[in-house]
């Protein structure tokens, strides 16, 4: 009887022990599952982007996650990352982290290398430095390397460009890149888009004007700076093409601003037109050696569709409408200019 009672007691103790162990194991599994699959992002209202630079180590990643405020618990992240073999598979890039992501989600994303692409939006840029800065703040591409490439005549020759005409390859548009794209790959993609833009039809129109695509782009860059009125861009283009054909100096005010690198000038005076520069078309005949901005597609098409006119001069209209008064003779131009100057003086400019 005592033996049976003792056996029953042991059975009860065993069951209790097994129950306790089971509960502990279940608790451990719940804890582990939470650490692996539970949310581990810090509180941020919108998506965040986590950047892993080229050549980064796993230690760099951990430090970056802390510095950029991505994860709440780096210890649990570290455990999951090591269990999934991420430390040996670090991949550079820009990764979108959404609120509520778990350690498993984040590690899986980073290990896969599945980046969130960057839209590089290029509008009107005036200088190579503007372009380099635009790339530098949006992509990992090294600014020093890109600047050196844009000065390298041997590198540029393969694209039919030089250090003056290099910006002809940069057309305003939206380009999709991975954040860690190299400087060379960035430029090659833009140049490829430039080649695609210059269709056989556009090349034929340029040839009919006795201009090269580069010359069209240079003229379009001046037109772009002269007027915001798309409907009068072809007329502005006709003035410069007529002057170019006659061997006259273009005397384009925007080229003086570019030469001086002073784009805020409101009024070009004689002292400005005397500045020595190959871009100052008041002093140098012919086209400037390169574009003075990245012209829009509409400006380039305006040049390609330049009408046949006898205009050689234009100046801003005295009504300040933003449009211009065109003239075929110098005397007519002087009268238009006199009206505009009088209105400038009246308004205190």
Short mmCIF file of C-alpha atoms in Angstrom, two decimals:
data_model
loop_
_atom_site.label_atom_id
_atom_site.label_comp_id
_atom_site.label_asym_id
_atom_site.label_seq_id
_atom_site.Cartn_x
_atom_site.Cartn_y
_atom_site.Cartn_z
CA UNK A 1 0.00 0.00 0.00
CA UNK A 2 2.83 2.40 0.89
CA UNK A 3 4.63 1.51 -2.32
CA UNK A 4 1.53 2.27 -4.35
CA UNK A 5 1.12 5.62 -2.57
CA UNK A 6 4.78 6.48 -3.15
CA UNK A 7 4.46 5.55 -6.83
CA UNK A 8 1.43 7.81 -7.17
CA UNK A 9 3.27 10.69 -5.55
CA UNK A 10 6.19 10.27 -7.96
CA UNK A 11 3.77 10.22 -10.88
CA UNK A 12 2.18 13.45 -9.72
CA UNK A 13 5.60 15.07 -9.23
CA UNK A 14 6.68 13.93 -12.70
CA UNK A 15 3.57 15.36 -14.27
CA UNK A 16 4.05 18.63 -12.41
CA UNK A 17 7.70 18.74 -13.47
CA UNK A 18 6.80 18.01 -17.07
CA UNK A 19 4.11 20.66 -16.93
CA UNK A 20 6.51 23.22 -15.53
CA UNK A 21 9.17 22.30 -18.09
CA UNK A 22 6.55 22.46 -20.84
CA UNK A 23 5.41 25.88 -19.67
CA UNK A 24 9.00 27.08 -19.53
CA UNK A 25 9.69 25.74 -22.99
CA UNK A 26 6.50 27.26 -24.31
CA UNK A 27 7.43 30.55 -22.69
CA UNK A 28 10.89 30.34 -24.18
CA UNK A 29 9.41 29.62 -27.60
CA UNK A 30 7.04 32.54 -27.27
CA UNK A 31 9.92 34.77 -26.18
CA UNK A 32 12.15 33.60 -29.03
CA UNK A 33 9.31 33.89 -31.53
CA UNK A 34 8.65 37.43 -30.34
CA UNK A 35 12.32 38.36 -30.64
CA UNK A 36 12.46 36.86 -34.14
CA UNK A 37 9.04 37.73 -35.55
CA UNK A 38 7.79 40.49 -33.25
CA UNK A 39 8.15 44.19 -34.18
CA UNK A 40 11.57 45.64 -33.44
CA UNK A 41 11.54 49.03 -35.14
CA UNK A 42 11.65 52.27 -33.21
CA UNK A 43 8.61 54.51 -33.29
CA UNK A 44 8.66 56.48 -36.53
CA UNK A 45 5.61 57.68 -38.37
CA UNK A 46 6.60 56.92 -41.94
CA UNK A 47 8.98 54.62 -43.78
CA UNK A 48 12.69 55.11 -43.14
CA UNK A 49 15.55 54.33 -45.45
CA UNK A 50 18.60 52.54 -44.14
CA UNK A 51 21.84 53.06 -46.07
CA UNK A 52 24.64 50.49 -46.20
CA UNK A 53 27.73 51.93 -47.85
CA UNK A 54 29.88 49.92 -50.23
CA UNK A 55 32.53 47.99 -48.30
CA UNK A 56 30.58 48.09 -45.02
CA UNK A 57 31.12 45.33 -42.49
CA UNK A 58 28.49 43.74 -40.26
CA UNK A 59 29.80 45.88 -37.39
CA UNK A 60 29.16 48.96 -39.54
CA UNK A 61 25.61 47.77 -40.13
CA UNK A 62 24.93 47.33 -36.41
CA UNK A 63 26.35 50.78 -35.69
CA UNK A 64 24.27 52.28 -38.50
CA UNK A 65 21.06 50.69 -37.25
CA UNK A 66 21.68 52.28 -33.85
CA UNK A 67 22.76 55.67 -35.17
CA UNK A 68 19.88 55.97 -37.62
CA UNK A 69 17.33 54.90 -35.01
CA UNK A 70 16.07 51.87 -36.89
CA UNK A 71 15.88 49.05 -34.30
CA UNK A 72 14.74 49.14 -30.67
CA UNK A 73 16.73 46.14 -29.48
CA UNK A 74 20.08 45.61 -31.20
CA UNK A 75 20.91 42.56 -29.07
CA UNK A 76 17.96 40.55 -30.38
CA UNK A 77 18.67 41.79 -33.91
CA UNK A 78 22.27 40.64 -33.58
CA UNK A 79 21.13 37.17 -32.45
CA UNK A 80 18.71 36.77 -35.36
CA UNK A 81 21.23 38.14 -37.87
CA UNK A 82 23.85 35.61 -36.80
CA UNK A 83 21.35 32.74 -36.83
CA UNK A 84 20.45 33.64 -40.43
CA UNK A 85 24.07 34.06 -41.52
CA UNK A 86 23.76 37.74 -42.38
CA UNK A 87 27.17 38.91 -41.06
CA UNK A 88 28.86 37.12 -43.99
CA UNK A 89 26.37 38.45 -46.55
CA UNK A 90 26.34 42.24 -46.08
CA UNK A 91 25.24 44.00 -49.26
CA UNK A 92 25.47 47.72 -49.92
CA UNK A 93 22.34 49.65 -50.79
CA UNK A 94 19.33 51.69 -49.73
CA UNK A 95 16.68 49.69 -47.92
CA UNK A 96 13.14 50.72 -47.04
CA UNK A 97 12.29 49.97 -43.41
CA UNK A 98 8.59 50.11 -42.60
CA UNK A 99 7.13 50.58 -39.09
CA UNK A 100 6.55 47.31 -37.25
CA UNK A 101 9.10 45.21 -39.13
CA UNK A 102 10.54 42.29 -37.15
CA UNK A 103 14.17 41.30 -36.79
CA UNK A 104 13.47 38.48 -39.25
CA UNK A 105 11.95 40.92 -41.78
CA UNK A 106 14.85 43.37 -41.51
CA UNK A 107 17.57 40.72 -41.71
CA UNK A 108 15.86 38.98 -44.62
CA UNK A 109 15.60 42.31 -46.49
CA UNK A 110 19.23 43.32 -45.87
CA UNK A 111 20.55 39.86 -46.69
CA UNK A 112 18.60 39.75 -49.98
CA UNK A 113 20.07 43.03 -51.24
CA UNK A 114 16.57 44.05 -52.40
CA UNK A 115 17.02 47.80 -52.56
CA UNK A 116 14.52 50.62 -52.81
CA UNK A 117 15.53 52.51 -55.99
CA UNK A 118 16.20 56.24 -56.05
CA UNK A 119 14.51 58.59 -58.50
CA UNK A 120 17.14 61.11 -59.60
CA UNK A 121 15.16 64.11 -60.81
CA UNK A 122 17.16 66.39 -63.08
CA UNK A 123 15.64 69.73 -63.98
CA UNK A 124 17.60 72.72 -65.25
CA UNK A 125 21.21 72.63 -64.08
CA UNK A 126 23.69 75.31 -65.04
CA UNK A 127 27.12 73.92 -64.22
CA UNK A 128 28.97 70.66 -63.93
CA UNK A 129 29.26 71.31 -60.21
CA UNK A 130 25.47 71.58 -59.98
CA UNK A 131 25.19 68.14 -61.58
CA UNK A 132 27.89 66.61 -59.38
CA UNK A 133 26.17 68.00 -56.29
CA UNK A 134 22.79 66.67 -57.43
CA UNK A 135 24.22 63.17 -57.87
CA UNK A 136 26.21 63.37 -54.62
CA UNK A 137 23.22 64.16 -52.40
CA UNK A 138 21.05 61.45 -53.95
CA UNK A 139 23.45 58.57 -54.65
CA UNK A 140 26.53 57.00 -53.15
CA UNK A 141 28.54 57.73 -56.32
CA UNK A 142 31.76 59.48 -55.34
CA UNK A 143 31.67 63.19 -56.20
CA UNK A 144 35.44 63.44 -56.61
CA UNK A 145 35.44 60.53 -59.05
CA UNK A 146 32.54 62.00 -61.02
CA UNK A 147 34.24 65.40 -61.21
CA UNK A 148 37.46 63.80 -62.46
CA UNK A 149 35.52 61.84 -65.10
CA UNK A 150 33.89 65.01 -66.38
CA UNK A 151 37.32 66.57 -66.86
CA UNK A 152 38.92 63.48 -68.42
CA UNK A 153 39.17 64.16 -72.16
CA UNK A 154 40.16 60.55 -72.92
CA UNK A 155 37.18 59.14 -71.01
CA UNK A 156 34.76 61.60 -72.63
CA UNK A 157 36.06 61.04 -76.15
CA UNK A 158 34.35 57.64 -76.29
CA UNK A 159 31.02 59.47 -76.08
CA UNK A 160 31.95 62.13 -78.63
CA UNK A 161 32.19 64.74 -75.87
CA UNK A 162 34.83 66.84 -74.16
CA UNK A 163 35.10 68.68 -70.85
CA UNK A 164 33.16 71.65 -72.29
CA UNK A 165 30.37 69.71 -74.01
CA UNK A 166 30.00 66.99 -71.35
CA UNK A 167 26.81 68.53 -69.97
CA UNK A 168 25.14 67.91 -73.33
CA UNK A 169 24.73 64.32 -72.13
CA UNK A 170 22.65 65.42 -69.13
CA UNK A 171 19.04 65.77 -70.23
CA UNK A 172 16.35 66.92 -67.77
CA UNK A 173 14.29 63.87 -66.82
CA UNK A 174 13.70 61.43 -63.98
CA UNK A 175 16.18 58.55 -63.84
CA UNK A 176 15.92 55.47 -61.63
CA UNK A 177 19.10 54.25 -59.95
CA UNK A 178 20.13 51.97 -57.15
CA UNK A 179 21.66 54.15 -54.45
CA UNK A 180 25.08 52.45 -54.60
CA UNK A 181 25.49 52.95 -58.38
CA UNK A 182 29.04 53.99 -59.28
CA UNK A 183 29.90 57.35 -60.84
CA UNK A 184 30.81 55.67 -64.13
CA UNK A 185 27.52 53.74 -64.24
CA UNK A 186 25.56 56.92 -63.49
CA UNK A 187 27.13 58.81 -66.36
CA UNK A 188 26.81 55.90 -68.77
CA UNK A 189 23.09 55.57 -68.06
CA UNK A 190 22.54 59.28 -68.67
CA UNK A 191 24.59 59.16 -71.85
CA UNK A 192 22.59 56.15 -73.06
CA UNK A 193 19.36 58.11 -72.48
CA UNK A 194 20.91 61.02 -74.39
CA UNK A 195 21.68 58.73 -77.34
CA UNK A 196 18.12 57.40 -77.30
CA UNK A 197 16.78 60.98 -77.29
CA UNK A 198 18.69 61.82 -80.44
CA UNK A 199 16.56 59.79 -82.81
CA UNK A 200 17.19 59.68 -86.54
CA UNK A 201 14.40 62.22 -86.98
CA UNK A 202 16.00 64.70 -84.59
CA UNK A 203 19.42 64.18 -86.17
CA UNK A 204 17.91 64.81 -89.60
CA UNK A 205 16.34 68.08 -88.39
CA UNK A 206 19.68 69.19 -86.95
CA UNK A 207 21.41 68.37 -90.22
CA UNK A 208 18.81 70.35 -92.15
CA UNK A 209 19.80 73.37 -90.03
CA UNK A 210 23.45 72.58 -90.73
CA UNK A 211 24.00 71.99 -87.02
CA UNK A 212 25.29 69.07 -84.97
CA UNK A 213 23.34 67.72 -81.98
CA UNK A 214 25.91 69.38 -79.70
CA UNK A 215 25.43 72.75 -81.42
CA UNK A 216 21.65 72.38 -81.17
CA UNK A 217 21.98 71.68 -77.44
CA UNK A 218 24.21 74.73 -76.92
CA UNK A 219 21.77 77.01 -78.73
CA UNK A 220 18.86 75.41 -76.84
CA UNK A 221 20.62 76.12 -73.55
CA UNK A 222 20.73 79.83 -74.43
CA UNK A 223 17.08 79.76 -75.52
CA UNK A 224 16.20 78.03 -72.23
CA UNK A 225 17.75 80.88 -70.26
CA UNK A 226 16.27 83.61 -72.45
CA UNK A 227 12.58 82.79 -72.12
CA UNK A 228 10.08 80.69 -70.20
CA UNK A 229 7.54 81.11 -72.98
CA UNK A 230 7.57 77.86 -74.94
CA UNK A 231 5.57 79.38 -77.78
CA UNK A 232 8.25 81.98 -78.54
CA UNK A 233 11.29 79.75 -78.12
CA UNK A 234 11.46 78.97 -81.88
CA UNK A 235 11.62 82.71 -82.64
CA UNK A 236 14.40 83.27 -80.09
CA UNK A 237 16.24 80.34 -81.65
CA UNK A 238 15.85 81.90 -85.11
CA UNK A 239 17.66 85.04 -83.94
CA UNK A 240 20.68 83.12 -82.70
CA UNK A 241 20.81 80.78 -85.68
CA UNK A 242 20.61 83.76 -88.06
CA UNK A 243 23.42 85.51 -86.19
CA UNK A 244 25.51 82.34 -86.11
CA UNK A 245 25.12 81.84 -89.85
CA UNK A 246 26.10 85.45 -90.59
CA UNK A 247 29.18 85.23 -88.38
CA UNK A 248 27.79 87.85 -86.00
CA UNK A 249 28.44 87.72 -82.29
CA UNK A 250 25.46 86.22 -80.51
CA UNK A 251 25.57 88.85 -77.75
CA UNK A 252 23.43 86.67 -75.54
CA UNK A 253 23.03 88.03 -72.01
CA UNK A 254 22.74 84.56 -70.39
CA UNK A 255 26.23 83.68 -71.66
CA UNK A 256 27.61 86.69 -69.77
CA UNK A 257 25.97 85.47 -66.56
CA UNK A 258 27.46 82.03 -67.15
CA UNK A 259 30.90 83.52 -67.82
CA UNK A 260 30.71 85.50 -64.59
CA UNK A 261 29.05 82.59 -62.74
CA UNK A 262 26.61 85.19 -61.45
CA UNK A 263 23.14 83.90 -62.28
CA UNK A 264 21.37 86.50 -60.18
CA UNK A 265 22.29 89.45 -62.40
CA UNK A 266 19.13 91.37 -63.26
CA UNK A 267 20.63 93.79 -65.75
CA UNK A 268 23.65 93.26 -67.99
CA UNK A 269 25.77 96.40 -68.22
CA UNK A 270 28.74 97.26 -70.42
CA UNK A 271 31.23 96.39 -67.68
CA UNK A 272 29.82 92.87 -67.63
CA UNK A 273 30.04 92.44 -71.40
CA UNK A 274 33.78 93.19 -71.29
CA UNK A 275 34.56 90.19 -69.10
CA UNK A 276 37.06 87.88 -70.78
CA UNK A 277 35.73 84.36 -71.20
CA UNK A 278 35.16 81.96 -74.11
CA UNK A 279 31.54 81.89 -72.92
CA UNK A 280 31.05 85.66 -73.22
CA UNK A 281 29.37 85.95 -76.63
CA UNK A 282 29.66 89.73 -76.50
CA UNK A 283 33.43 89.32 -76.94
CA UNK A 284 33.73 85.98 -78.76
CA UNK A 285 32.15 85.15 -82.11
CA UNK A 286 30.33 81.87 -82.67
CA UNK A 287 28.78 79.55 -80.13
CA UNK A 288 30.14 79.17 -76.60
CA UNK A 289 32.27 76.03 -76.15
CA UNK A 290 29.52 74.21 -74.25
CA UNK A 291 25.94 74.55 -73.02
CA UNK A 292 25.19 77.13 -70.33
CA UNK A 293 22.47 74.96 -68.78
CA UNK A 294 20.70 71.66 -69.35
CA UNK A 295 17.93 72.64 -71.78
CA UNK A 296 14.51 71.05 -71.63
CA UNK A 297 13.17 68.80 -74.37
CA UNK A 298 10.86 71.66 -75.42
CA UNK A 299 13.81 74.00 -75.86
CA UNK A 300 15.76 71.47 -77.92
CA UNK A 301 12.70 70.75 -80.06
CA UNK A 302 12.17 74.51 -80.48
CA UNK A 303 15.65 74.82 -81.98
CA UNK A 304 15.09 71.78 -84.21
CA UNK A 305 11.86 73.39 -85.45
CA UNK A 306 13.24 76.90 -85.85
CA UNK A 307 11.19 78.88 -88.40
CA UNK A 308 12.79 80.75 -91.28
CA UNK A 309 12.84 84.42 -90.19
CA UNK A 310 14.94 87.48 -90.85
CA UNK A 311 15.13 88.41 -87.17
CA UNK A 312 18.54 89.40 -85.84
CA UNK A 313 17.57 91.19 -82.64
CA UNK A 314 15.16 90.94 -79.74
CA UNK A 315 14.64 92.50 -76.36
CA UNK A 316 12.07 92.22 -73.60
CA UNK A 317 8.74 93.85 -74.27
CA UNK A 318 8.02 97.04 -72.37
CA UNK A 319 4.77 95.56 -71.07
CA UNK A 320 6.74 93.14 -68.84
CA UNK A 321 4.65 90.24 -70.13
CA UNK A 322 7.69 88.01 -70.29
CA UNK A 323 7.57 88.01 -74.08
CA UNK A 324 10.05 89.68 -76.44
CA UNK A 325 9.93 92.17 -79.25
CA UNK A 326 11.76 90.91 -82.37
CA UNK A 327 13.40 93.00 -85.05
CA UNK A 328 15.15 92.46 -88.36
CA UNK A 329 16.99 95.81 -88.38
CA UNK A 330 19.14 97.50 -85.80
CA UNK A 331 17.14 100.73 -85.91
CA UNK A 332 13.93 98.85 -85.17
CA UNK A 333 15.69 97.03 -82.35
CA UNK A 334 16.95 100.30 -80.85
CA UNK A 335 13.40 101.61 -80.72
CA UNK A 336 12.20 98.45 -78.96
CA UNK A 337 15.15 98.64 -76.55
CA UNK A 338 14.49 102.32 -75.84
CA UNK A 339 10.91 101.57 -74.80
CA UNK A 340 12.04 98.76 -72.52
CA UNK A 341 14.85 100.79 -70.93
CA UNK A 342 12.45 103.66 -70.28
CA UNK A 343 10.08 101.31 -68.49
CA UNK A 344 12.98 99.84 -66.47
CA UNK A 345 14.01 103.32 -65.32
CA UNK A 346 10.41 104.20 -64.53
CA UNK A 347 10.13 101.15 -62.27
CA UNK A 348 13.46 101.91 -60.58
CA UNK A 349 15.45 98.90 -61.77
#
